[in-house]
Coordinates of C-alpha atoms and ligand atoms in Angstrom, one line a residue:
X26 CA -11.9 -8.2 -42.2
X27 CA -9.7 -6.3 -39.7
X28 CA -11.7 -3.3 -38.4
X29 CA -10.0 0.0 -37.6
X30 CA -10.7 -0.6 -33.9
X31 CA -8.9 -4.0 -34.0
X32 CA -6.0 -2.3 -35.8
X33 CA -5.9 0.4 -33.1
X34 CA -5.9 -2.3 -30.3
X35 CA -3.1 -4.2 -32.0
X36 CA -1.1 -1.0 -32.5
X37 CA -1.6 0.0 -28.9
X38 CA -0.4 -3.3 -27.7
X39 CA 2.6 -3.2 -30.0
X40 CA 3.4 0.4 -28.8
X41 CA 3.3 -0.8 -25.2
X42 CA 5.7 -3.6 -25.9
X43 CA 7.9 -1.4 -28.0
X44 CA 8.0 1.3 -25.3
X45 CA 8.8 -1.2 -22.6
X46 CA 11.6 -2.6 -24.7
X47 CA 13.0 0.8 -25.4
X48 CA 12.9 1.7 -21.8
X49 CA 14.8 -1.4 -20.6
X50 CA 17.2 -1.2 -23.6
X51 CA 18.0 2.4 -23.0
X52 CA 18.5 1.6 -19.3
X53 CA 21.6 -0.3 -20.2
X54 CA 24.1 1.1 -17.8
X55 CA 26.3 -0.5 -15.2
X56 CA 23.8 0.2 -12.4
X57 CA 20.7 -1.1 -14.0
X58 CA 21.9 -3.6 -16.5
X59 CA 23.7 -5.9 -14.2
X60 CA 21.0 -6.1 -11.5
X61 CA 18.4 -6.6 -14.3
X62 CA 20.4 -9.5 -15.8
X63 CA 20.8 -11.1 -12.3
X64 CA 17.2 -10.5 -11.3
X65 CA 15.9 -11.8 -14.6
X66 CA 18.0 -15.0 -14.3
X67 CA 16.8 -15.4 -10.8
X68 CA 13.2 -14.9 -11.9
X69 CA 13.6 -17.6 -14.5
X70 CA 14.8 -20.1 -11.9
X71 CA 12.2 -18.9 -9.4
X72 CA 9.4 -19.1 -11.9
X73 CA 10.3 -22.7 -12.8
X74 CA 10.1 -23.4 -9.1
X75 CA 6.9 -21.5 -8.7
X76 CA 5.1 -23.8 -11.1
X77 CA 5.5 -26.3 -8.3
X78 CA 4.6 -23.9 -5.6
X79 CA 1.8 -22.0 -7.2
X80 CA -0.2 -21.7 -4.1
X81 CA 2.3 -19.6 -2.3
X82 CA 3.9 -17.8 -5.2
X83 CA 1.6 -16.7 -8.0
X84 CA 4.5 -15.5 -10.0
X85 CA 6.9 -12.7 -10.3
X86 CA 5.1 -10.5 -12.8
X87 CA 1.6 -10.0 -11.7
X88 CA 0.7 -8.0 -14.8
X89 CA 0.7 -10.9 -17.3
X90 CA -2.6 -12.6 -18.0
X91 CA -1.2 -16.0 -17.2
X92 CA -0.1 -14.8 -13.8
X93 CA -3.3 -13.1 -13.1
X94 CA -5.0 -16.4 -13.8
X95 CA -2.7 -18.0 -11.2
X96 CA -3.4 -15.2 -8.8
X97 CA -7.1 -16.0 -9.1
X98 CA -6.4 -19.6 -8.1
X99 CA -4.4 -18.4 -5.2
X100 CA -7.2 -16.1 -4.1
X101 CA -9.7 -18.8 -4.3
X102 CA -7.5 -21.0 -2.2
X103 CA -7.2 -18.4 0.5
X104 CA -10.7 -17.6 1.9
X105 CA -9.6 -14.5 3.7
X106 CA -7.3 -13.2 1.0
X107 CA -8.0 -9.6 0.3
X108 CA -6.7 -8.9 -3.1
X109 CA -9.0 -7.9 -5.9
X110 CA -11.0 -11.0 -6.8
X111 CA -14.5 -12.4 -6.8
X112 CA -13.6 -13.9 -3.4
X113 CA -14.5 -10.5 -1.9
X114 CA -18.1 -11.0 -2.8
X115 CA -17.8 -14.5 -1.5
X116 CA -16.6 -13.0 1.7
X117 CA -19.8 -11.1 2.1
X118 CA -22.3 -13.6 0.8
X119 CA -20.7 -16.9 2.0
X120 CA -20.1 -15.6 5.4
X121 CA -21.9 -12.4 5.7
X122 CA -19.6 -12.2 8.5
X123 CA -15.9 -12.7 9.1
X124 CA -16.7 -15.1 11.9
X125 CA -17.4 -17.8 9.4
X126 CA -13.9 -17.4 8.2
X127 CA -12.7 -18.3 11.6
X128 CA -14.1 -21.7 11.2
X129 CA -11.7 -22.3 8.4
X130 CA -8.7 -20.9 10.3
X131 CA -6.7 -22.9 12.8
X132 CA -6.7 -21.1 16.1
X133 CA -3.0 -20.9 16.8
X134 CA -2.9 -18.1 19.3
X135 CA -3.0 -18.7 23.0
X136 CA -6.0 -17.5 25.0
X137 CA -3.9 -14.7 26.4
X138 CA -5.6 -12.2 24.2
X139 CA -4.2 -9.2 25.9
X140 CA -0.6 -10.1 25.2
X141 CA 0.5 -7.5 22.8
X142 CA 4.1 -6.5 23.5
X143 CA 4.6 -6.6 27.2
X144 CA 6.6 -3.4 27.0
X145 CA 3.9 -1.9 24.8
X146 CA 1.2 -2.7 27.3
X147 CA 3.2 -0.9 30.0
X148 CA 3.5 2.2 27.9
X149 CA -0.1 2.3 26.7
X150 CA -1.8 1.7 30.0
X151 CA 0.2 4.6 31.5
X152 CA -0.6 7.4 29.1
X153 CA 1.7 9.9 30.8
X154 CA 4.7 7.7 30.2
X155 CA 5.4 9.0 26.7
X156 CA 8.3 7.5 24.9
X157 CA 10.9 10.1 24.3
X158 CA 12.4 9.6 21.0
X159 CA 15.1 12.0 20.1
X160 CA 16.6 12.3 16.7
X161 CA 18.7 9.2 16.2
X162 CA 16.8 7.0 18.7
X163 CA 14.5 4.3 17.7
X164 CA 12.0 2.1 19.4
X165 CA 14.4 0.1 21.4
X166 CA 12.2 -2.4 23.3
X167 CA 12.5 -5.7 21.6
X168 CA 9.4 -7.9 21.8
X169 CA 9.6 -11.4 22.9
X170 CA 7.5 -13.1 20.2
X171 CA 8.8 -16.3 18.8
X172 CA 7.6 -15.1 15.4
X173 CA 10.2 -12.3 15.3
X174 CA 12.4 -12.8 12.4
X175 CA 15.6 -12.3 14.3
X176 CA 15.3 -12.2 18.1
X177 CA 18.6 -10.3 18.4
X178 CA 17.4 -7.3 16.3
X179 CA 15.9 -4.1 17.7
X180 CA 12.3 -3.2 16.5
X181 CA 12.3 -0.1 14.4
X182 CA 9.6 2.6 14.8
X183 CA 11.0 5.4 12.7
X184 CA 9.3 4.9 9.3
X185 CA 8.1 6.9 6.4
X186 CA 5.3 4.8 4.8
X187 CA 4.7 6.8 1.6
X188 CA 1.0 6.1 1.1
X189 CA 0.3 5.7 -2.6
X190 CA -3.3 5.8 -3.8
X191 CA -5.4 2.7 -4.4
X192 CA -2.7 0.2 -3.7
X193 CA -3.9 -1.4 -0.5
X194 CA -2.2 1.4 1.3
X195 CA -5.0 1.9 3.8
X196 CA -4.6 -1.7 4.9
X197 CA -0.9 -1.1 5.5
X198 CA -1.5 2.3 7.0
X199 CA -3.8 0.7 9.7
X200 CA -0.9 -1.8 10.5
X201 CA 1.5 1.1 10.9
X202 CA -0.9 3.3 12.8
X203 CA -1.6 0.4 15.2
X204 CA 2.1 0.0 15.9
X205 CA 2.3 3.8 16.4
X206 CA -0.6 3.7 18.8
X207 CA 0.7 0.9 21.0
X208 CA 4.3 2.3 21.0
X209 CA 3.3 5.9 21.7
X210 CA 5.0 7.1 18.5
X211 CA 4.8 10.7 17.2
X212 CA 2.9 10.7 13.9
X213 CA 2.9 13.2 11.0
X214 CA -0.6 14.5 10.9
X215 CA -1.9 17.7 9.2
X216 CA -3.1 19.8 12.1
X217 CA -6.3 21.1 10.5
X218 CA -7.3 17.8 9.0
X219 CA -9.2 16.1 11.8
X220 CA -10.9 13.8 9.3
X221 CA -7.8 11.7 8.4
X222 CA -4.7 13.8 9.0
X223 CA -3.4 13.4 5.4
X224 CA -1.0 16.0 4.2
X225 CA -1.9 15.1 0.6
X226 CA -0.5 17.4 -2.1
X227 CA 0.2 20.6 -0.2
X228 CA 3.8 21.2 -1.2
X229 CA 6.2 20.5 1.6
X230 CA 9.0 22.8 2.6
X231 CA 11.3 23.1 5.5
X232 CA 8.7 25.1 7.5
X233 CA 5.9 22.7 6.9
X234 CA 6.1 20.7 10.1
X235 CA 6.0 23.8 12.3
X236 CA 3.3 25.5 10.2
X237 CA 1.0 22.5 9.3
X238 CA 1.6 19.5 11.5
X239 CA 0.5 18.5 14.9
X240 CA 3.4 18.6 17.4
X241 CA 5.3 15.4 18.3
X242 CA 4.6 13.8 21.7
X243 CA 8.0 15.0 22.9
X244 CA 8.2 18.4 24.6
X245 CA 11.4 20.3 24.7
X246 CA 12.2 21.3 28.3
X247 CA 8.8 20.0 29.3
X248 CA 6.9 22.9 27.7
X249 CA 7.9 24.0 24.2
X250 CA 6.2 22.0 21.5
X251 CA 8.5 20.1 19.1
X252 CA 7.9 19.8 15.4
X253 CA 11.0 17.6 14.6
X254 CA 11.8 14.0 15.3
X255 CA 8.6 12.4 14.1
X256 CA 8.6 8.7 14.2
X257 CA 6.1 7.8 11.6
X258 CA 4.5 9.3 8.5
X259 CA 1.7 7.0 7.3
X260 CA -0.7 9.2 5.5
X261 CA -1.1 10.5 1.9
X262 CA 1.8 12.9 1.4
X263 CA 4.0 13.5 -1.7
X264 CA 7.6 12.3 -1.4
X265 CA 10.1 15.0 -0.7
X266 CA 13.1 13.2 0.8
X267 CA 15.2 16.2 2.0
X268 CA 12.3 17.8 3.8
X269 CA 11.1 14.5 5.3
X270 CA 14.6 13.7 6.5
X271 CA 14.5 17.1 8.2
X272 CA 11.3 16.6 10.2
X273 CA 11.6 12.8 10.8
X274 CA 13.6 11.2 13.5
X275 CA 17.0 9.7 12.7
X276 CA 17.5 6.3 11.1
X277 CA 14.1 6.5 9.4
X278 CA 13.3 3.6 7.0
X279 CA 11.4 4.5 3.8
X280 CA 8.8 2.1 2.5
X281 CA 6.0 2.3 0.0
X282 CA 3.6 0.0 -1.8
X283 CA 2.9 -0.3 -5.5
X284 CA 0.1 -2.0 -7.5
X285 CA -0.1 -3.3 -11.1
X286 CA -0.9 -0.1 -13.0
X287 CA -4.2 -1.1 -14.6
X288 CA -5.7 -2.4 -11.4
X289 CA -4.5 0.7 -9.6
X290 CA -5.9 3.0 -12.2
X291 CA -9.3 1.3 -12.4
X292 CA -9.6 1.5 -8.7
X293 CA -8.8 5.2 -8.7
X294 CA -11.2 5.7 -11.6
X295 CA -13.9 4.0 -9.6
X296 CA -13.4 5.8 -6.4
X297 CA -11.7 9.1 -6.8
X298 CA -14.3 10.9 -8.8
X299 CA -13.6 10.5 -12.5
X300 CA -15.8 7.4 -12.8
X301 CA -18.8 9.2 -11.3
X302 CA -18.3 12.2 -13.6
X303 CA -18.0 9.9 -16.7
X304 CA -20.9 7.8 -15.7
X305 CA -23.2 10.8 -15.4
X306 CA -22.1 11.8 -18.9
X307 CA -22.7 8.3 -20.3
X308 CA -25.4 6.8 -18.0
X309 CA -26.3 3.9 -20.2
X310 CA -22.8 2.5 -20.7
X311 CA -21.1 -0.1 -18.6
X312 CA -18.0 0.9 -16.5
X313 CA -15.7 -0.8 -19.0
X314 CA -17.4 1.1 -21.9
X315 CA -17.0 4.4 -20.0
X316 CA -13.3 3.7 -19.5
X317 CA -13.0 2.9 -23.2
X318 CA -14.6 6.3 -23.9
X319 CA -12.2 8.1 -21.5
X320 CA -9.2 6.5 -23.2
X321 CA -10.4 7.7 -26.6
X322 CA -9.8 11.3 -25.6
X323 CA -8.1 11.1 -22.2
X324 CA -6.5 14.5 -22.1
X325 CA -9.7 16.2 -23.0
X326 CA -11.6 14.4 -20.2
X327 CA -8.8 14.9 -17.8
X328 CA -8.8 18.7 -18.4
X329 CA -12.5 18.9 -17.9
X330 CA -12.1 17.2 -14.6
X331 CA -9.1 19.3 -13.6
X332 CA -9.7 19.3 -9.9
X333 CA -8.3 15.8 -9.4
X334 CA -6.3 15.3 -12.5
X335 CA -3.2 14.1 -10.6
X336 CA -5.1 10.9 -9.9
X337 CA -5.7 9.9 -13.4
X338 CA -2.4 9.3 -15.0
X339 CA 0.7 7.7 -13.5
X340 CA -0.6 8.5 -10.0
X341 CA 1.8 6.2 -8.3
X342 CA 4.8 8.0 -9.7
X343 CA 3.1 11.3 -8.9
X344 CA 2.8 10.3 -5.2
X345 CA 6.4 9.4 -5.3
X346 CA 7.2 12.9 -6.4
X347 CA 7.4 12.7 -10.2
X348 CA 5.3 13.9 -13.0
X349 CA 6.3 11.8 -15.9
X350 CA 4.0 10.8 -18.7
X351 CA 5.9 10.4 -22.0
X352 CA 9.6 10.9 -21.3
X353 CA 11.4 7.5 -21.2
X354 CA 14.6 9.1 -19.9
X355 CA 12.5 10.7 -17.1
X356 CA 11.1 7.4 -16.0
X357 CA 14.5 5.8 -16.0
X358 CA 15.9 8.5 -13.7
X359 CA 12.9 8.4 -11.4
X360 CA 13.2 4.6 -11.0
X361 CA 16.9 4.9 -10.3
X362 CA 16.4 7.6 -7.7
X363 CA 13.5 5.9 -6.0
X364 CA 15.5 2.7 -5.8
X365 CA 18.1 4.5 -3.8
X366 CA 15.5 6.2 -1.4
X367 CA 13.3 3.2 -0.5
X368 CA 14.5 0.5 1.8
X369 CA 11.5 -1.6 0.8
X370 CA 8.9 -1.4 -1.9
X371 CA 5.9 -3.6 -1.2
X372 CA 3.6 -5.1 -3.8
X373 CA -0.1 -5.0 -3.3
X374 CA -0.8 -8.3 -5.1
X375 CA 1.5 -10.1 -2.7
X376 CA 0.3 -8.5 0.4
X377 CA 1.0 -11.4 2.8
X378 CA 4.5 -11.9 1.3
X379 CA 5.0 -8.1 1.7
X380 CA 4.2 -8.3 5.4
X381 CA 6.8 -11.0 5.9
X382 CA 9.5 -8.8 4.2
X383 CA 8.3 -5.8 6.2
X384 CA 8.4 -7.7 9.5
X385 CA 12.0 -8.6 8.7
X386 CA 13.0 -5.0 7.8
X387 CA 11.5 -3.5 10.9
X388 CA 12.3 -6.4 13.2
X389 CA 8.6 -6.7 14.1
X390 CA 6.6 -9.8 14.8
X391 CA 3.5 -11.5 13.2
X392 CA 1.2 -9.6 15.6
X393 CA 2.6 -6.3 14.5
X394 CA 2.0 -6.9 10.8
X395 CA -1.3 -8.8 11.1
X396 CA -4.2 -7.1 9.3
X397 CA -7.7 -7.1 7.9
X398 CA -8.1 -5.5 4.5
X399 CA -9.6 -2.0 4.2
X400 CA -11.3 -0.2 1.4
X401 CA -12.2 -3.4 -0.4
X402 CA -14.8 -2.7 -3.1
X403 CA -17.4 -5.5 -3.3
X404 CA -18.1 -5.1 -7.0
X405 CA -14.8 -4.4 -8.8
X406 CA -15.0 -3.2 -12.4
X407 CA -14.3 -6.1 -14.8
X408 CA -12.1 -5.2 -17.8
X409 CA -10.9 -7.2 -20.8
X410 CA -7.2 -8.0 -21.4
X411 CA -7.2 -5.6 -24.3
X412 CA -8.6 -2.8 -22.2
X413 CA -6.1 -3.6 -19.5
X414 CA -3.2 -3.2 -22.0
X415 CA -4.6 0.1 -23.1
X416 CA -4.7 1.3 -19.5
X417 CA -1.1 0.0 -18.9
X418 CA 0.0 1.9 -22.0
X419 CA -1.8 5.1 -20.9
X420 CA 0.1 4.8 -17.6
X421 CA 3.3 3.5 -19.1
X422 CA 5.6 5.1 -16.4
X423 CA 3.6 3.5 -13.6
X424 CA 3.6 0.2 -15.5
X425 CA 7.4 0.3 -15.8
X426 CA 7.7 1.5 -12.2
X427 CA 5.7 -1.5 -11.0
X428 CA 7.6 -4.0 -13.2
X429 CA 10.9 -2.8 -11.9
X430 CA 9.9 -2.9 -8.2
X431 CA 8.1 -6.2 -8.7
X432 CA 11.4 -7.6 -9.8
X433 CA 13.3 -6.1 -6.9
X434 CA 10.6 -7.5 -4.6
X435 CA 11.3 -11.0 -5.7
X436 CA 15.0 -10.4 -5.5
X437 CA 14.4 -9.4 -1.8
X438 CA 12.4 -12.6 -1.4
X439 CA 15.4 -14.6 -2.7
X440 CA 17.8 -12.7 -0.3
X441 CA 15.4 -13.5 2.6
X442 CA 16.5 -17.2 2.3
X443 CA 14.9 -20.6 2.2
X444 CA 12.5 -20.0 5.1
X445 CA 10.5 -17.5 3.2
X446 CA 7.7 -19.9 2.1
X447 CA 7.4 -21.3 5.6
X448 CA 7.3 -17.9 7.2
X449 CA 4.6 -16.8 4.8
X450 CA 2.5 -19.8 5.7
X451 CA 3.1 -19.2 9.4
X452 CA 2.1 -15.6 9.0
X453 CA -1.1 -16.5 7.1
X454 CA -2.1 -19.0 9.8
X455 CA -1.4 -16.4 12.5
X456 CA -3.3 -13.7 10.7
X457 CA -6.3 -16.0 10.1
X458 CA -6.3 -16.9 13.8
X459 CA -6.2 -13.3 14.8
X460 CA -9.1 -12.5 12.5
X461 CA -11.0 -15.3 14.0
X462 CA -10.4 -14.0 17.4
X463 CA -10.8 -10.3 16.8
X464 CA -13.5 -9.9 14.1
X465 CA -17.1 -10.6 14.8
X466 CA -18.6 -9.7 11.4
X467 CA -18.3 -7.7 8.2
X468 CA -20.8 -5.2 7.0
X469 CA -21.2 -3.5 3.7
X470 CA -20.8 0.3 3.7
X471 CA -21.7 2.5 0.8
X472 CA -19.5 5.5 0.2
X473 CA -19.8 7.7 -2.9
X474 CA -22.0 5.1 -4.5
X475 CA -19.5 2.2 -4.0
X476 CA -19.9 -0.7 -1.6
X477 CA -17.0 -1.5 0.7
X478 CA -16.5 -4.0 3.4
X479 CA -16.0 -2.9 7.0
X480 CA -15.2 -5.3 9.9
X481 CA -16.7 -5.2 13.3
X482 CA -14.5 -6.0 16.3
X483 CA -15.6 -9.0 18.4
X484 CA -17.6 -8.1 21.4
X485 CA -15.7 -7.5 24.6
X486 CA -12.4 -7.9 22.8
X487 CA -9.2 -6.4 24.0
X488 CA -7.8 -3.1 22.8
X489 CA -5.5 -4.9 20.3
X490 CA -8.5 -6.6 18.7
X491 CA -10.4 -3.4 18.5
X492 CA -7.6 -1.5 16.8
X493 CA -7.0 -4.6 14.6
X494 CA -10.6 -4.7 13.3
X495 CA -12.1 -1.3 13.6
X496 CA -12.7 1.2 10.9
X497 CA -9.3 2.8 10.1
X498 CA -10.6 6.2 10.8
X499 CA -11.4 5.3 14.3
X500 CA -7.8 4.2 14.9
X501 CA -6.6 7.4 13.3
X502 CA -8.7 9.4 15.7
X503 CA -7.2 7.6 18.7
X504 CA -3.7 8.7 17.5
X505 CA -4.7 12.2 16.3
X506 CA -6.2 13.1 19.7
X507 CA -3.0 12.3 21.6
X508 CA -1.0 14.9 19.6
X509 CA -3.9 17.3 19.2
X510 CA -4.4 17.6 22.9
X511 CA -0.9 19.0 23.3
X512 CA -1.8 22.1 21.4
X513 CA -2.5 25.1 23.7
X514 CA -6.2 26.2 23.8
X515 CA -7.0 28.8 21.0
Ligands
PPS14 N1 -4.6 -6.8 1.6 C1 -4.9 -6.4 0.4 N2 -4.4 -7.0 -0.7 C2 -4.6 -6.5 -1.9 N3 -5.5 -5.5 -2.2 C3 -6.0 -4.8 -1.1 C4 -5.8 -5.2 0.2 N4 -6.4 -4.4 1.0 C5 -7.1 -3.5 0.3 N5 -6.9 -3.8 -1.0 C6 -7.4 -3.1 -2.2 O1 -6.7 -1.8 -2.3 C7 -7.6 -0.8 -2.8 C8 -7.8 0.4 -1.9 O2 -6.5 1.0 -1.9 P1 -6.1 2.1 -0.9 O3 -6.5 1.8 0.5 O4 -4.7 2.4 -1.2 O5 -7.0 3.4 -1.4 S1 -6.9 4.9 -1.0 O6 -6.0 5.5 -1.9 O7 -6.4 5.0 0.4 O8 -8.2 5.5 -1.1 C9 -8.9 -1.5 -3.0 O9 -8.9 -2.0 -4.4 P2 -10.2 -2.1 -5.3 O10 -11.1 -3.0 -4.5 O11 -9.8 -2.6 -6.6 O12 -10.8 -0.7 -5.4 C10 -8.8 -2.7 -2.1 O13 -9.6 -3.8 -2.5

């Protein structure tokens, strides 16, 4: 006997597939069709190869159950991998500290622990020597690391990292902020948000930088504060390209990070308030059951929880400046425009691979992009495949957005060339060694009822290690203070 619930599930799943088909079918135009065919053929070839190289490449489409399975294998193989998986719990219980991870990692780095960029060191030890970056300039001091992708290129420090929600964006933000810190870059920070500097969803206009932001580190004629020519934007802010182009320095690269829509949505549900609200209403149900309940009448619950409703449907597209829920044409246009704006769209599920592409784009080195994961929940909500499909359907625009940029990500991997796999391996080894050197232990922190991991810097470690390991808010405060101190006393 087929129950009405089963019928409903089957129909949801069919609708998701039909919608996806309709989206891609209707996207048949010269601009999208040709790359799609090329990318698809490449993916077929790549996928065949991936079967033989599963450890490095879990597959081009993270959303499919088969690939998710492969991903789990990958995560188990990599003891310090930070994607959503049971290995997170393992991290805490097996090791209770990241130092045990170090025993599994080859120590590749030399004992010269203070060797960040030699040029950087000069600039950071002398706090008065502020890099003057005018519009059009970039960070022009190449580093000497052998891991640099191309030793002839110039490191780039003018970057908008559009921080999406619940996509591993805090991990990447810490990487960007650390680079900004050691290179004395001017960051976009909300003047009155000493907590984390996020601009969030306050609508941007051409006066925003003067009215709302901290000044840049550059002073005009030695005294007047400057609110143009920022080097980096790394916080939560909604994309508004014309306004951003106006307050950022020249030659700014635009990057962002996306995550498979059901994982992203569940993470947001768990952390950004809705989950707590729903759990109070249904205290005896499991997280998955509460999500099921939400999806029965999503718009009613969303309205009741109006304060943060932007987070609960297609939040990735929202962060990227679009409100699209049902309109297929709207999704198509959004994807097309975003593809033009972003120089690189990273993929959360392939974080290590993403760092290698980022390193190439910005001409940075392994040390610049090394990381420990932030905001990792210890007990992620487990959901069935059927529920995952429902969530993907509820967030169809985000689902399609992710699928599109996941494809373009693997296209970029192909364009990178045959050294990609080797470079990823090298980066992983470097990152493991850096963790071993810089992190002493991990502790569990409870925020809003959820347990996260936080890393503790190794004792008496150098400034690089501290900024590598410490709580991202501490690194933020180091950066914020520099620009805040320029403001005249009230
Ligand atoms: N390196 C890496 N790779 C893959 N996934 C990672 C990584 N670092 C963090 N995470 C996961 O990202 C989730 C937190 O995302 P954000 O930092 O963007 O959240 S926030 O919007 O800033 O609050 C959070 O997801 P959940 O654990 O599912 O909640 C983190 O576990």
